[in-house]
XYZ file of C-alpha atoms in Angstrom:
191
model
C 17.211 28.727 0.971
C 13.979 27.715 2.713
C 13.536 24.334 4.341
C 10.805 23.509 1.818
C 13.050 24.345 -1.131
C 15.925 22.319 0.330
C 13.620 19.313 0.747
C 12.265 19.702 -2.787
C 15.855 19.872 -4.055
C 16.570 16.605 -2.226
C 13.398 15.092 -3.664
C 14.414 15.951 -7.223
C 18.159 15.389 -6.802
C 18.250 12.140 -8.744
C 19.649 10.451 -5.636
C 17.058 7.927 -4.490
C 18.329 7.840 -0.887
C 18.171 11.628 -0.553
C 14.736 11.711 -2.159
C 13.323 8.989 0.079
C 14.783 10.701 3.160
C 13.024 13.934 2.149
C 9.575 12.280 1.992
C 8.795 12.161 5.761
C 10.160 15.675 6.238
C 7.944 16.970 3.429
C 4.942 15.148 4.875
C 5.604 16.792 8.241
C 4.982 20.164 6.573
C 1.316 19.095 6.264
C -0.850 20.975 3.738
C 1.807 23.682 3.320
C 3.756 21.434 0.949
C 0.825 20.609 -1.354
C 1.088 23.618 -3.739
C 4.788 22.968 -4.332
C 4.149 19.279 -4.965
C 1.298 20.034 -7.351
C 3.622 22.363 -9.265
C 6.233 19.599 -9.367
C 3.719 17.158 -10.894
C 3.753 19.398 -13.986
C 7.508 19.024 -14.467
C 8.756 17.758 -17.818
C 11.141 15.534 -15.818
C 9.580 12.103 -15.274
C 11.483 11.496 -12.025
C 10.209 14.785 -10.562
C 6.593 13.932 -11.400
C 7.041 10.466 -9.866
C 8.462 11.775 -6.585
C 5.821 14.503 -6.318
C 3.086 11.877 -6.731
C 4.887 9.601 -4.269
C 4.698 12.295 -1.562
C 1.168 13.435 -2.444
C -0.170 9.865 -2.301
C 1.264 9.471 1.207
C -0.237 12.720 2.445
C -3.490 12.765 4.408
C -4.281 15.942 2.445
C -4.196 14.152 -0.926
C -7.235 14.387 -3.170
C -8.188 11.737 -5.673
C -8.456 14.299 -8.457
C -4.743 15.069 -8.051
C -3.756 11.466 -8.822
C -6.291 10.357 -11.449
C -4.910 12.467 -14.345
C -1.572 10.718 -13.996
C -3.116 7.351 -14.900
C -2.638 8.602 -18.465
C 0.840 10.123 -18.053
C 3.204 9.333 -20.941
C 5.666 7.655 -18.542
C 4.701 4.175 -17.308
C 6.448 4.675 -13.961
C 4.316 7.761 -13.301
C 1.154 5.838 -14.235
C 2.270 3.084 -11.838
C 2.802 5.624 -9.051
C -0.651 7.114 -9.630
C -2.305 3.682 -9.485
C -0.364 2.815 -6.333
C -1.363 6.145 -4.820
C -5.012 5.415 -5.546
C -4.615 2.099 -3.690
C -3.187 3.997 -0.718
C -6.019 6.546 -0.910
C -8.959 4.499 -2.269
C -11.923 6.551 -3.420
C -14.886 5.321 -5.428
C -14.686 8.374 -7.692
C -11.501 6.829 -9.118
C -13.191 3.532 -10.052
C -13.911 4.341 -13.700
C -10.434 5.761 -14.474
C -8.852 2.765 -12.732
C -10.977 0.369 -14.798
C -9.641 2.179 -17.860
C -6.094 1.675 -16.559
C -6.653 -2.098 -16.493
C -5.881 -2.135 -20.215
C -2.674 -0.086 -19.910
C 0.130 -1.266 -22.179
C 2.299 -1.549 -19.062
C 1.111 -4.653 -17.221
C 2.271 -3.280 -13.851
C -0.138 -0.358 -14.205
C -2.964 -2.836 -14.761
C -1.954 -4.903 -11.731
C -1.695 -1.843 -9.494
C -5.067 -0.627 -10.777
C -6.555 -3.989 -9.748
C -5.181 -3.486 -6.232
C -6.737 -0.020 -6.036
C -10.087 -1.288 -7.326
C -10.099 -4.092 -4.759
C -9.579 -1.488 -2.036
C -12.467 0.553 -3.427
C -14.543 -2.614 -3.206
C -18.199 -3.029 -4.086
C -18.554 0.479 -5.532
C -16.257 -0.626 -8.381
C -18.217 -3.805 -9.206
C -20.596 -2.392 -11.885
C -17.692 -0.850 -13.823
C -15.674 -4.058 -13.504
C -18.565 -6.184 -14.763
C -18.934 -3.870 -17.755
C -15.178 -4.190 -18.450
C -15.472 -7.986 -18.453
C -18.352 -7.735 -20.941
C -16.889 -5.086 -23.256
C -13.152 -4.712 -22.631
C -10.023 -5.837 -24.387
C -8.604 -9.180 -23.270
C -6.047 -7.772 -20.800
C -8.676 -5.499 -19.256
C -11.103 -8.408 -18.921
C -8.499 -10.571 -17.155
C -7.590 -7.786 -14.705
C -11.274 -6.983 -14.123
C -12.050 -10.616 -13.318
C -9.117 -10.746 -10.913
C -10.486 -7.668 -9.135
C -13.991 -9.153 -9.033
C -12.601 -12.399 -7.603
C -10.861 -10.495 -4.833
C -13.815 -8.201 -4.071
C -16.173 -11.182 -3.665
C -19.419 -9.468 -4.624
C -22.356 -11.691 -5.563
C -23.345 -9.365 -8.413
C -20.358 -10.770 -10.349
C -21.624 -14.376 -10.330
C -23.525 -14.188 -13.665
C -20.560 -12.745 -15.570
C -18.197 -15.260 -13.958
C -20.499 -18.100 -15.005
C -20.649 -16.699 -18.535
C -16.850 -16.430 -18.742
C -16.493 -20.078 -17.744
C -17.869 -20.882 -21.222
C -15.131 -18.946 -23.024
C -11.986 -20.374 -24.516
C -9.415 -18.515 -22.408
C -7.532 -20.254 -19.621
C -6.780 -16.981 -17.803
C -10.356 -15.755 -17.935
C -11.590 -19.152 -16.770
C -9.010 -19.206 -13.977
C -10.125 -15.881 -12.493
C -13.804 -16.690 -12.968
C -13.289 -20.039 -11.181
C -11.282 -18.315 -8.451
C -14.032 -15.747 -7.977
C -16.751 -18.371 -7.808
C -14.771 -20.380 -5.256
C -14.190 -17.294 -3.113
C -17.927 -16.714 -3.194
C -18.470 -20.236 -1.902
C -19.531 -21.705 -5.214
C -17.089 -24.576 -5.577
C -17.591 -25.718 -9.123
C -15.690 -28.132 -11.259
C -15.891 -26.908 -14.783
C -15.834 -29.566 -17.440
C -15.616 -28.219 -20.936
C -18.179 -29.767 -23.302
C -16.755 -31.918 -26.101
């Protein structure tokens, strides 16, 4: 049995300690391990897909296009891993799919997508502003949180607009964003 196969067997063993121990050894194989990991991402076994993404996301050879499709995986833990991987390897080409993931039914996916979008930074701002304008409530809240953390002045008009809405969470993140941009405002709701 080859070293690669033995490490892949450890990775997919179902034993978390063995799998985690295999990660650095697999990463030491550099780009040689990528084809095997990409094959493993197609496994019907959720745990195998998760571990393959876990290793790929930690690899300096990882490409954004390998992680993005898994933002729509049927398994929430795989979607979480993909979003986390995109935070580790931020790339503006992932901004739009990550904005879509803000409305994931699994709230952890949305939170991890926010983290990735914050790391992408100002390149994600136009898509985030559009999500605040057009998205579902959960997507709007996550998008405002990301905008607050990015601190881009282009978000000021939408934050001001949201301050007029009747949602405590939306108002909270809009207020937070405005404060982080140096616009300390006390919002008093009209009677």
